[in-house]
Short mmCIF file of C-alpha atoms in Angstrom, two decimals:
data_model
loop_
_atom_site.label_atom_id
_atom_site.label_comp_id
_atom_site.label_asym_id
_atom_site.label_seq_id
_atom_site.Cartn_x
_atom_site.Cartn_y
_atom_site.Cartn_z
CA MET A 649 66.69 67.09 -52.28
CA PRO A 650 66.50 65.94 -55.90
CA GLU A 651 68.63 62.95 -56.79
CA ARG A 652 69.86 64.53 -60.01
CA ILE A 653 69.54 67.74 -61.99
CA ILE A 654 68.50 67.48 -65.63
CA PHE A 655 69.94 69.96 -68.13
CA PRO A 656 71.75 72.20 -65.61
CA GLU A 657 72.31 75.78 -66.75
CA PHE A 658 74.26 78.54 -65.09
CA ARG A 659 74.20 82.20 -66.00
CA ASN A 660 77.99 82.30 -66.31
CA GLU A 661 78.57 79.00 -68.09
CA LEU A 662 79.34 80.87 -71.35
CA GLU A 663 81.48 83.62 -69.82
CA PHE A 664 84.60 82.37 -71.63
CA THR A 665 82.92 82.72 -75.03
CA ARG A 666 81.75 85.76 -76.97
CA TYR A 667 78.12 84.93 -76.27
CA PRO A 668 75.67 86.77 -76.42
CA PHE A 669 77.65 88.27 -79.30
CA ALA A 670 78.38 86.46 -82.55
CA ASP A 671 81.46 84.24 -82.68
CA ALA A 672 83.05 86.51 -85.28
CA ALA A 673 82.44 89.71 -83.29
CA THR A 674 85.65 91.69 -82.74
CA LEU A 675 84.29 93.56 -79.66
CA LEU A 676 86.53 96.51 -80.59
CA SER A 677 85.31 100.10 -81.01
CA SER A 678 86.06 101.72 -84.34
CA ASN A 679 87.03 105.19 -83.10
CA THR A 680 88.78 104.70 -79.73
CA ARG A 681 89.94 101.09 -80.16
CA GLN A 682 88.40 100.30 -76.78
CA GLU A 683 87.84 96.58 -76.26
CA LEU A 684 84.55 95.32 -74.85
CA GLU A 685 85.58 92.34 -72.75
CA LYS A 686 83.87 89.16 -73.90
CA ASP A 687 82.76 88.11 -70.40
CA ILE A 688 81.19 91.44 -69.39
CA PHE A 689 77.75 90.27 -70.53
CA LEU A 690 76.52 86.75 -69.81
CA ASP A 691 73.22 86.59 -71.66
CA ALA A 692 70.67 88.76 -73.45
CA SER A 693 67.01 88.91 -74.40
CA LEU A 694 66.34 91.89 -76.65
CA TYR A 695 63.04 92.82 -78.31
CA PRO A 696 62.91 96.47 -79.43
CA ILE A 697 59.62 97.27 -81.16
CA GLY A 698 60.12 97.73 -84.88
CA GLY A 699 63.60 96.25 -84.88
CA SER A 700 64.98 94.55 -87.98
CA VAL A 701 67.96 92.27 -88.57
CA GLN A 702 71.48 92.40 -87.11
CA LEU A 703 70.86 94.06 -83.76
CA PHE A 704 74.12 95.28 -82.21
CA ILE A 705 75.63 97.71 -79.71
CA SER A 706 76.25 100.82 -81.79
CA SER A 707 77.85 103.04 -79.14
CA ILE A 708 78.73 103.27 -75.46
CA VAL A 709 78.79 106.82 -74.08
CA VAL A 710 80.91 107.11 -70.93
CA THR A 711 80.90 110.09 -68.57
CA ALA A 712 82.09 110.45 -64.97
CA ARG A 713 79.00 108.90 -63.35
CA ARG A 714 76.95 107.71 -66.29
CA VAL A 715 77.27 105.03 -68.94
CA THR A 716 74.71 104.80 -71.75
CA ILE A 717 74.65 101.78 -74.07
CA TRP A 718 72.83 102.26 -77.38
CA LEU A 719 71.41 99.52 -79.59
CA SER A 720 70.94 99.82 -83.35
CA ASP A 721 70.15 97.56 -86.27
CA ARG A 722 70.60 97.65 -90.03
CA LEU A 723 67.66 100.03 -90.54
CA THR A 724 67.38 102.11 -87.34
CA ASN A 725 70.02 103.93 -85.32
CA ASN A 726 69.69 104.18 -81.54
CA ILE A 727 66.57 102.04 -81.35
CA ALA A 728 66.95 101.42 -77.59
CA SER A 729 69.25 102.33 -74.71
CA SER A 730 70.15 101.62 -71.10
CA THR A 731 71.86 103.98 -68.65
CA PHE A 732 73.55 103.18 -65.33
CA ASP A 733 76.09 104.53 -62.84
CA PRO A 734 79.39 102.59 -63.14
CA LEU A 735 80.22 103.39 -59.50
CA ASP A 736 76.90 101.90 -58.35
CA PRO A 737 76.00 99.47 -61.10
CA PRO A 738 72.93 97.19 -61.18
CA GLU A 739 72.97 93.45 -61.68
CA ASN A 740 71.34 93.60 -65.13
CA LEU A 741 70.75 96.27 -67.76
CA GLU A 742 67.14 96.95 -68.76
CA PHE A 743 66.69 98.61 -72.15
CA THR A 744 63.89 100.93 -73.24
CA ASP A 745 63.10 102.58 -76.56
CA ALA A 746 62.60 106.28 -77.27
CA TYR A 747 59.03 106.10 -75.89
CA GLY A 748 60.00 104.41 -72.63
CA ARG A 749 58.72 100.97 -73.64
CA PRO A 750 60.66 97.87 -72.53
CA ALA A 751 63.12 96.69 -75.19
CA GLY A 752 65.05 93.90 -73.48
CA ILE A 753 67.68 93.03 -70.91
CA LEU A 754 71.42 92.31 -70.80
CA VAL A 755 72.39 89.86 -68.06
CA SER A 756 75.56 90.69 -66.12
CA ASP A 757 76.43 91.52 -62.51
CA ALA A 758 77.54 94.57 -60.57
CA LEU A 759 81.21 93.57 -60.52
CA ARG A 760 81.40 93.14 -64.27
CA LEU A 761 79.53 96.38 -65.01
CA SER A 762 81.83 98.32 -62.68
CA ARG A 763 84.62 97.84 -65.24
CA PHE A 764 83.12 100.65 -67.30
CA ALA A 765 84.37 103.08 -64.64
CA ALA A 766 87.88 102.51 -66.03
CA TRP A 767 86.89 103.36 -69.60
CA GLU A 768 87.96 106.63 -71.19
CA ILE A 769 85.33 109.38 -70.99
CA ALA A 770 84.16 109.47 -74.59
CA GLU A 771 81.66 108.02 -77.02
CA HIS A 772 82.91 104.62 -78.13
CA VAL A 773 81.41 103.68 -81.50
CA PHE A 774 81.02 100.07 -82.60
CA ALA A 775 80.29 98.63 -86.04
CA VAL A 776 77.85 95.80 -86.60
CA GLN A 777 80.77 93.42 -87.19
CA ALA A 778 82.10 94.22 -83.73
CA THR A 779 79.08 93.75 -81.46
CA GLU A 780 76.33 91.91 -83.34
CA PHE A 781 74.11 89.77 -81.11
CA VAL A 782 73.38 86.15 -81.97
CA ALA A 783 69.92 85.45 -83.35
CA SER A 784 68.81 83.46 -80.31
CA CYS A 785 69.07 86.58 -78.13
CA VAL A 786 66.84 88.76 -80.33
CA ILE A 787 63.05 88.42 -80.39
CA PRO A 788 61.48 89.98 -83.50
CA THR A 789 58.80 92.50 -82.49
CA PRO A 790 57.08 94.08 -85.52
CA GLY A 791 56.15 97.73 -85.19
CA VAL A 792 52.50 97.39 -86.20
CA GLY A 793 49.32 98.72 -84.63
CA VAL A 794 48.93 101.35 -81.93
CA ARG A 795 51.56 100.84 -79.24
CA GLY A 796 51.18 104.11 -77.36
CA LEU A 797 49.50 107.51 -77.20
CA VAL A 798 50.95 111.01 -76.99
CA SER A 799 48.98 113.50 -74.88
CA PRO A 800 48.70 117.20 -75.89
CA ALA A 801 51.33 117.89 -73.23
CA GLY A 802 53.77 115.50 -74.95
CA GLU A 803 53.43 112.73 -72.35
CA ILE A 804 53.85 109.20 -73.68
CA LEU A 805 51.11 106.80 -72.55
CA THR A 806 51.71 103.06 -72.87
CA GLY A 807 50.38 99.92 -71.24
CA ASN A 808 46.79 100.02 -69.99
CA VAL A 809 45.24 103.33 -71.10
CA TRP A 810 41.66 104.35 -70.25
CA LEU A 811 39.79 106.30 -72.95
CA VAL A 812 36.88 108.32 -71.52
CA GLY A 813 34.47 110.26 -73.74
CA ASP A 814 33.46 113.71 -72.48
CA ASN A 815 31.77 116.89 -73.73
CA GLY A 816 29.78 115.23 -76.48
CA VAL A 817 32.32 112.51 -77.37
CA VAL A 818 31.10 108.91 -77.22
CA LEU A 819 33.53 105.96 -77.39
CA ARG A 820 32.43 102.44 -78.29
CA ALA A 821 34.44 99.22 -78.53
CA GLU A 822 32.88 97.62 -81.60
CA ASN A 823 35.19 94.60 -81.47
CA ASP A 824 38.61 93.58 -80.19
CA CYS A 825 40.41 95.67 -82.82
CA THR A 826 38.10 98.67 -83.40
CA ILE A 827 37.28 101.68 -81.23
CA ARG A 828 34.48 103.85 -82.60
CA VAL A 829 34.45 107.57 -81.80
CA ASP A 830 31.17 109.51 -82.19
CA ILE A 831 31.10 113.27 -81.71
CA VAL A 832 27.52 114.26 -80.89
CA GLY A 833 28.34 117.77 -79.74
CA ASP A 834 27.40 119.73 -76.65
CA PRO A 835 23.80 121.05 -76.78
CA LEU A 836 24.81 124.05 -74.68
CA PHE A 837 27.82 125.08 -76.76
CA VAL A 838 26.09 128.26 -78.03
CA ARG A 839 25.38 129.35 -74.50
CA LYS A 840 28.96 128.70 -73.52
CA LEU A 841 30.25 130.79 -76.43
CA CYS A 842 27.86 133.72 -75.96
CA GLN A 843 27.90 134.04 -72.19
CA GLN A 844 30.70 134.53 -69.75
CA ALA A 845 31.92 131.52 -67.85
CA ASP A 846 30.75 132.92 -64.51
CA LEU A 847 27.23 133.46 -65.88
CA PHE A 848 26.80 129.87 -66.97
CA VAL A 849 24.80 127.75 -64.54
CA THR A 850 24.86 124.01 -64.91
CA PRO A 851 21.32 122.71 -65.56
CA ARG A 852 19.79 120.91 -62.60
CA PRO A 853 17.25 118.28 -63.68
CA LEU A 854 14.17 117.40 -61.62
CA LEU A 855 15.17 114.68 -59.16
CA THR A 856 12.17 114.32 -56.82
CA ILE A 857 8.68 115.74 -56.28
CA ASN A 858 7.91 116.16 -52.58
CA GLY A 859 10.55 113.54 -51.90
CA CYS A 860 9.10 111.03 -54.36
CA PRO A 861 11.64 109.72 -56.89
CA PRO A 862 10.74 108.80 -60.50
CA ASP A 863 10.24 105.27 -61.77
CA ALA A 864 12.95 102.99 -63.14
CA ASN A 865 12.88 104.90 -66.45
CA GLY A 866 13.17 108.30 -64.79
CA ASP A 867 9.52 109.16 -65.57
CA TYR A 868 6.72 110.72 -63.54
CA LYS A 869 3.08 109.89 -64.37
CA LEU A 870 0.59 112.51 -63.21
CA VAL A 871 -2.88 110.91 -63.24
CA VAL A 872 -6.25 111.24 -61.53
CA GLY A 873 -7.77 107.97 -60.42
CA ASP A 874 -7.15 104.98 -62.63
CA HIS A 875 -4.95 106.16 -65.49
CA LEU A 876 -6.12 103.19 -67.57
CA SER A 877 -9.74 104.37 -67.50
CA PRO A 878 -10.85 106.04 -70.75
CA GLU A 879 -13.57 107.97 -68.89
CA THR A 880 -11.11 110.04 -66.89
CA VAL A 881 -12.20 113.68 -67.06
CA LEU A 882 -8.83 115.22 -66.21
CA ARG A 883 -6.34 115.50 -69.06
CA ILE A 884 -2.64 116.30 -68.70
CA ASN A 885 -0.87 116.95 -72.01
CA PRO A 886 2.76 117.96 -72.59
CA THR A 887 3.32 121.15 -74.61
CA ASP A 888 6.35 123.14 -75.72
CA ASP A 889 5.94 125.35 -72.65
CA GLY A 890 5.31 122.62 -70.08
CA LEU A 891 2.20 120.66 -69.05
CA GLN A 892 -1.39 121.56 -69.96
CA ILE A 893 -3.98 120.38 -67.43
CA GLU A 894 -7.64 120.49 -68.52
CA ALA A 895 -10.96 118.80 -67.89
CA VAL A 896 -13.03 117.47 -70.77
CA GLY A 897 -16.81 117.19 -71.05
CA GLU A 898 -19.88 119.34 -71.79
CA LEU A 899 -20.59 122.70 -70.26
CA VAL A 900 -23.29 122.74 -67.61
CA ARG A 901 -26.10 125.07 -68.70
CA THR A 902 -28.36 126.80 -66.24
CA SER A 903 -31.64 128.55 -67.02
#
């Protein structure tokens, strides 16, 4: 056991203050006059992508089995949200933005969050003066660069995404910040357009000759005797139609 604890901190040590909200926050909704109890949230760490200054709870939508808390700032409305069941609440509230990316967490507990079950079923709107978070709870996250991809089906892709080139598309990572896309085309596209799909046969390249595989470069060398000898009579030359095999030398004349 340690002899003493240095700088002890407890998650509920500030429950009798307005933290994580500003000291001047009224915690009162502007349309229903519903009060957000000052000890319902114990701490916060919020980092919505693209957020600006003065992040606050803009509205709390209460239904029979669902509570949705929306965050906004001075420039963007409903920048992130968190939804939970007040009859089966979690310990903490995890926020995500419109694209499903993590946007922060509000620290609480199940007993405190269950109080929302007693709220009137309505949308409770809050002004920035009522529920602004203190600066220490907000981590600025600029909305720069590519942070996600949208598939043709409308699916949002975030996190680790694999990009695979196919059908004549070549992808190259030139450096840490640049992905190069080269479209070289499909050499058989004319055949695909002019023929029916069931008539198209995938080309099958030559793999072996009598069970003999090619060399490391995928080549076959057809030679007679020592292929380094310049006196070799047999010649094998590639042509547009295939291979031409011939013998060189003078004709033998008979009398």
